[in-house]
Amino acid sequence: MTFLTFIPRAARNHFAGLLSALLIAANMPDLAEAQDVRDGTPRIAVVSAFAPELEILKRELRDRSAHSANGVRFTTGVLEGHGVVLFLSGISVVNAAMTAQLALDRFAIDRIVFSGIAGGVDPSLGIGDVAVAERWGQYLEMLFAREVDSGWATMPFFEYPYGNFGMMFPRSVTVLRSGADEPEARFWFPVDAALLEAARSAADKVTLARCTADGRCLDRHPRIAVGGSGVSGGAFVDNAAFRTWVFETFGARLLDMESAAVAHVAYANDVPFVAVRSLADLAGGGEGANQMETFLDLAAGNAAAVVKAMLREMPGRP
């Protein structure tokens, strides 16, 4: 005979249900942790693709607080007078889209600023320069066409707004957003006009680095270029012929692996977006070997300097 024998049946049932609930709760720590991050403070998201870029900004963050969700680390605080949340997008369009949406679901983000490096495509730009494009496209959303006697056979159900590179035919993507009756086909995702204006205002107030920490210097002083187009896709590009095609086809000034994906997510969520990218290499257009490893830190520092200057130009500071 047990203790429960002396308790009325209704009370026993209630006690058993309560005990079961407690046992279930005790075995669900991961769920509780996953739901932990819910921050209602309005913040600017400052995003980078990988750690060397983000650490530059984290060093100047005040009132820091760490959070995590789905393995992604978020750091909140104050940067240049603004409440911000800093995090890594991860490298590639898939990682960038996933982490951007994760952040939007857990923080009250009112603007997104991407800070990082890129490959230069526009021949007028050089390593160390900072480009702030006014629109971003996912240029590696492609049809790989079948070769036929007359050339290439494309599929009729895709849009092909731009010319091909051999068998590779760029196409638009579809996007859903609130208020739309059906998915919208689009190639370009616009940058927010106010954030672009902040970049223009900041351009004359920033001195970009010309030399690396170990004394390797560029042959010219880097500059800031605001406007034009940027493209993103899931490939690291180090090919001169492909670089030329990207410039001539899209009028792109630079390419990377994340910005257009975050621009897509920002557009779908109606959140203002801008990307600040400094050129660490020329995507195959330079003489000799790729120089990204040589100038990565210099480029990352130049992008971060422009982001900080932009934050100082943005409304909302106390």
Coordinates of C-alpha atoms in Angstrom, one line a residue:
M1 CA 0.0 0.0 0.0
T2 CA 1.4 3.4 -0.9
F3 CA 0.9 7.0 0.2
L4 CA -1.4 7.6 -2.9
T5 CA -3.8 5.0 -1.6
F6 CA -5.0 7.3 1.1
I7 CA -5.6 10.2 -1.3
P8 CA -9.1 10.6 -3.0
R9 CA -9.1 9.5 -6.7
A10 CA -9.5 13.1 -8.0
A11 CA -6.6 14.3 -6.0
R12 CA -4.5 11.3 -7.1
N13 CA -5.2 12.1 -10.7
H14 CA -4.3 15.8 -10.2
F15 CA -1.1 14.8 -8.3
A16 CA -0.1 12.3 -11.1
G17 CA -0.7 15.0 -13.8
L18 CA 1.4 17.5 -11.9
L19 CA 4.2 15.0 -11.4
S20 CA 4.2 14.1 -15.1
A21 CA 4.4 17.8 -16.0
L22 CA 7.3 18.3 -13.7
L23 CA 9.2 15.4 -15.2
I24 CA 8.6 16.6 -18.7
A25 CA 9.8 20.1 -17.8
A26 CA 12.9 18.7 -16.2
N27 CA 13.8 16.9 -19.4
M28 CA 13.3 20.0 -21.7
P29 CA 16.3 22.3 -21.0
D30 CA 17.1 22.9 -24.6
L31 CA 13.6 24.1 -25.4
A32 CA 13.7 26.6 -22.5
E33 CA 17.1 27.8 -23.7
A34 CA 15.9 28.2 -27.3
Q35 CA 13.1 30.5 -26.1
D36 CA 15.3 32.5 -23.9
V37 CA 16.1 35.4 -26.3
R38 CA 13.2 37.8 -26.6
D39 CA 14.4 41.4 -26.6
G40 CA 11.9 44.2 -27.1
T41 CA 14.4 47.0 -27.1
P42 CA 14.7 48.7 -30.5
R43 CA 18.1 48.0 -31.9
I44 CA 20.2 48.3 -35.1
A45 CA 21.5 44.9 -36.2
V46 CA 25.2 45.2 -37.1
V47 CA 26.2 42.0 -39.0
S48 CA 29.4 40.6 -40.2
A49 CA 30.2 37.4 -42.1
F50 CA 33.0 36.1 -39.9
A51 CA 34.8 36.9 -36.7
P52 CA 37.7 39.2 -37.6
E53 CA 35.2 41.7 -39.0
L54 CA 32.9 41.6 -36.0
E55 CA 35.6 41.7 -33.3
I56 CA 36.6 45.2 -34.5
L57 CA 33.2 46.5 -33.6
K58 CA 32.7 44.5 -30.5
R59 CA 35.8 46.0 -28.9
E60 CA 34.0 49.4 -28.9
L61 CA 30.6 48.1 -27.7
R62 CA 29.4 49.5 -24.3
D63 CA 27.0 47.9 -21.9
R64 CA 27.6 44.5 -23.5
S65 CA 25.3 41.5 -22.9
A66 CA 25.6 38.1 -24.5
H67 CA 22.7 36.0 -25.8
S68 CA 22.4 32.8 -27.9
A69 CA 19.8 31.1 -30.0
N70 CA 20.2 28.0 -32.2
G71 CA 23.9 28.2 -31.6
V72 CA 24.2 31.8 -32.9
R73 CA 25.8 34.3 -30.4
F74 CA 24.2 37.7 -30.2
T75 CA 25.8 40.6 -28.4
T76 CA 23.7 43.6 -27.4
G77 CA 25.0 47.0 -26.2
V78 CA 25.6 50.6 -27.3
L79 CA 27.7 51.6 -30.3
E80 CA 28.2 55.2 -31.3
G81 CA 25.1 56.2 -29.2
H82 CA 22.8 53.6 -30.7
G83 CA 21.4 50.4 -29.2
V84 CA 22.7 47.6 -31.3
V85 CA 22.8 43.8 -31.6
L86 CA 25.9 42.4 -33.2
F87 CA 26.2 38.9 -34.6
L88 CA 27.8 36.8 -37.3
S89 CA 25.8 35.9 -40.4
G90 CA 28.1 33.0 -41.2
I91 CA 29.6 32.7 -44.7
S92 CA 27.3 31.9 -47.6
V93 CA 23.8 33.0 -48.7
V94 CA 22.1 30.3 -46.8
N95 CA 23.8 31.1 -43.5
A96 CA 23.2 34.8 -44.0
A97 CA 19.5 34.4 -44.7
M98 CA 19.0 32.0 -41.8
T99 CA 20.8 34.1 -39.1
A100 CA 19.2 37.4 -40.3
Q101 CA 15.7 35.9 -39.9
L102 CA 16.6 34.4 -36.6
A103 CA 17.7 37.8 -35.3
L104 CA 14.5 39.5 -36.6
D105 CA 12.4 36.9 -34.8
R106 CA 14.1 37.5 -31.5
F107 CA 15.1 41.2 -31.4
A108 CA 13.2 44.4 -32.1
I109 CA 15.5 45.3 -35.1
D110 CA 14.6 48.5 -36.9
R111 CA 17.6 48.7 -39.2
I112 CA 20.2 46.2 -40.5
V113 CA 23.8 47.3 -41.3
F114 CA 26.2 44.7 -42.8
S115 CA 29.9 45.3 -42.3
G116 CA 32.5 43.2 -44.0
I117 CA 34.9 42.5 -46.9
A118 CA 34.2 41.8 -50.5
G119 CA 35.8 41.2 -53.9
G120 CA 36.2 44.2 -56.2
V121 CA 34.5 44.0 -59.6
D122 CA 34.5 47.6 -60.9
P123 CA 37.9 48.4 -62.4
S124 CA 37.8 51.9 -61.0
L125 CA 37.9 50.5 -57.4
G126 CA 40.9 49.0 -55.6
I127 CA 41.8 47.0 -52.5
G128 CA 40.9 48.8 -49.4
D129 CA 38.2 50.9 -51.0
V130 CA 34.8 50.8 -49.3
A131 CA 31.7 50.4 -51.5
V132 CA 28.1 51.0 -50.3
A133 CA 25.8 49.7 -53.0
E134 CA 22.3 51.1 -53.6
R135 CA 20.9 47.7 -54.6
W136 CA 21.9 44.0 -54.3
G137 CA 21.1 41.1 -56.6
Q138 CA 21.6 37.3 -56.2
Y139 CA 23.5 36.8 -59.4
L140 CA 24.2 33.1 -59.0
E141 CA 20.5 32.2 -59.1
M142 CA 21.0 30.4 -62.4
L143 CA 19.7 28.1 -65.0
F144 CA 22.5 25.8 -66.2
A145 CA 21.3 25.4 -69.8
R146 CA 21.3 22.4 -72.0
E147 CA 23.7 22.7 -75.0
V148 CA 22.1 22.3 -78.4
D149 CA 23.2 22.8 -82.0
S150 CA 22.1 26.4 -82.0
G151 CA 23.7 27.2 -78.7
W152 CA 21.8 27.0 -75.4
A153 CA 18.2 25.9 -74.7
T154 CA 16.6 27.9 -71.9
M155 CA 13.5 26.9 -69.9
P156 CA 10.4 29.1 -70.6
F157 CA 9.1 29.3 -67.0
F158 CA 12.0 31.4 -65.7
E159 CA 12.8 35.1 -66.2
Y160 CA 16.2 35.9 -67.7
P161 CA 16.8 39.6 -67.1
Y162 CA 20.5 39.5 -68.0
G163 CA 22.9 37.9 -70.5
N164 CA 24.6 34.5 -69.9
F165 CA 28.1 33.4 -69.1
G166 CA 28.3 30.3 -71.3
M167 CA 25.7 27.8 -70.0
M168 CA 24.9 30.0 -67.0
F169 CA 21.8 32.1 -67.3
P170 CA 21.0 34.4 -64.4
R171 CA 17.3 34.5 -63.3
S172 CA 15.1 36.4 -60.9
V173 CA 14.1 35.0 -57.5
T174 CA 10.7 35.1 -56.0
V175 CA 9.9 36.7 -52.6
L176 CA 6.9 36.8 -50.3
R177 CA 6.2 39.8 -48.1
S178 CA 3.3 41.1 -46.1
G179 CA 0.5 42.6 -48.1
A180 CA 1.4 40.8 -51.3
D181 CA -1.2 38.5 -52.9
E182 CA 1.3 36.3 -54.5
P183 CA 5.1 35.8 -54.7
E184 CA 7.0 38.6 -56.5
A185 CA 9.7 37.9 -59.0
R186 CA 12.6 40.3 -58.6
F187 CA 16.3 40.5 -59.2
W188 CA 17.4 43.6 -57.3
F189 CA 16.7 44.4 -53.7
P190 CA 17.0 48.1 -52.8
V191 CA 19.0 49.6 -50.0
D192 CA 17.2 52.0 -47.7
A193 CA 17.5 55.6 -48.9
A194 CA 18.1 57.1 -45.5
L195 CA 20.8 54.6 -44.7
L196 CA 22.4 55.3 -48.0
E197 CA 22.3 59.0 -47.2
A198 CA 24.0 58.4 -43.9
A199 CA 26.8 56.7 -45.9
R200 CA 27.1 59.7 -48.1
S201 CA 27.3 62.0 -45.1
A202 CA 29.9 59.8 -43.4
A203 CA 32.1 59.5 -46.5
D204 CA 33.8 62.8 -46.1
K205 CA 34.4 62.2 -42.4
V206 CA 36.4 59.0 -42.5
T207 CA 40.1 58.4 -43.1
L208 CA 40.6 54.9 -44.4
A209 CA 43.7 52.8 -43.6
R210 CA 46.3 52.4 -46.4
C211 CA 48.8 50.1 -44.6
T212 CA 48.5 46.8 -42.8
A213 CA 49.6 46.3 -39.2
D214 CA 52.8 44.7 -40.4
G215 CA 53.7 47.6 -42.8
R216 CA 52.4 46.5 -46.2
C217 CA 50.9 49.5 -47.9
L218 CA 48.6 50.0 -50.8
D219 CA 49.9 52.2 -53.7
R220 CA 47.0 54.6 -53.3
H221 CA 44.8 55.9 -50.5
P222 CA 41.5 54.0 -50.3
R223 CA 38.2 55.8 -51.0
I224 CA 34.5 55.4 -50.3
A225 CA 32.2 54.8 -53.2
V226 CA 28.4 55.2 -52.5
G227 CA 25.9 54.0 -55.0
G228 CA 25.9 51.4 -57.9
S229 CA 25.1 47.7 -57.6
G230 CA 26.4 44.8 -55.6
V231 CA 25.9 41.1 -56.2
S232 CA 26.1 38.0 -54.0
G233 CA 26.2 34.3 -54.5
G234 CA 27.5 31.0 -53.1
A235 CA 30.9 31.1 -54.8
F236 CA 34.3 32.6 -53.9
V237 CA 35.3 34.2 -57.2
D238 CA 38.9 34.5 -58.3
N239 CA 38.6 34.5 -62.0
A240 CA 39.3 37.4 -64.3
A241 CA 37.0 36.4 -67.1
F242 CA 34.0 35.9 -64.8
R243 CA 34.8 39.1 -63.0
T244 CA 34.6 41.0 -66.3
W245 CA 31.3 39.4 -67.1
V246 CA 29.9 40.3 -63.7
F247 CA 30.9 44.0 -64.2
E248 CA 29.7 44.2 -67.8
T249 CA 26.4 42.3 -67.2
F250 CA 25.2 43.7 -63.9
G251 CA 27.2 47.0 -63.6
A252 CA 28.3 45.6 -60.3
R253 CA 31.0 47.3 -58.3
L254 CA 31.6 44.4 -56.0
L255 CA 30.6 40.8 -55.1
D256 CA 30.3 38.8 -51.9
M257 CA 28.5 35.8 -50.5
E258 CA 26.0 37.3 -48.1
S259 CA 24.7 40.8 -48.6
A260 CA 22.0 40.1 -51.2
A261 CA 20.6 37.3 -49.0
V262 CA 20.2 39.7 -46.1
A263 CA 18.8 42.3 -48.4
H264 CA 16.2 39.7 -49.5
V265 CA 15.3 38.9 -45.9
A266 CA 15.1 42.6 -45.0
Y267 CA 12.9 43.3 -47.9
A268 CA 10.5 40.5 -47.0
N269 CA 10.3 41.8 -43.4
D270 CA 10.1 45.5 -44.5
V271 CA 13.2 46.4 -42.5
P272 CA 15.7 49.0 -43.8
F273 CA 19.0 47.6 -44.9
V274 CA 22.4 48.6 -46.1
A275 CA 25.7 46.8 -46.6
V276 CA 29.2 48.4 -46.1
R277 CA 31.8 46.3 -47.9
S278 CA 35.5 47.0 -48.2
L279 CA 37.5 45.3 -50.9
A280 CA 40.0 42.7 -49.7
D281 CA 40.7 41.3 -53.2
L282 CA 39.8 41.9 -56.8
A283 CA 38.0 38.7 -57.5
G284 CA 40.6 37.5 -60.0
G285 CA 41.4 40.9 -61.5
G286 CA 44.6 41.6 -59.7
E287 CA 48.1 40.8 -60.8
G288 CA 49.6 37.6 -59.3
A289 CA 48.0 35.6 -56.5
N290 CA 44.8 36.6 -54.7
Q291 CA 45.5 39.1 -51.9
M292 CA 42.6 38.5 -49.6
E293 CA 44.7 37.1 -46.8
T294 CA 47.1 40.0 -47.0
F295 CA 44.5 42.7 -46.8
L296 CA 41.7 41.1 -44.9
D297 CA 42.3 42.9 -41.7
L298 CA 42.9 46.3 -43.4
A299 CA 39.6 45.9 -45.4
A300 CA 37.6 44.8 -42.4
G301 CA 38.9 47.8 -40.4
N302 CA 38.0 50.2 -43.2
A303 CA 34.4 48.8 -43.4
A304 CA 34.0 49.0 -39.6
A305 CA 35.3 52.6 -39.7
V306 CA 32.6 53.6 -42.2
V307 CA 29.9 51.7 -40.2
K308 CA 30.8 53.7 -37.1
A309 CA 30.8 56.9 -39.0
M310 CA 27.4 56.1 -40.5
L311 CA 26.0 55.3 -37.0
R312 CA 27.1 58.8 -35.9
E313 CA 25.1 60.2 -38.9
M314 CA 21.9 58.3 -38.2
P315 CA 19.0 59.8 -36.3
G316 CA 18.1 58.3 -33.0
R317 CA 21.2 59.0 -31.0
P318 CA 20.6 60.6 -27.5

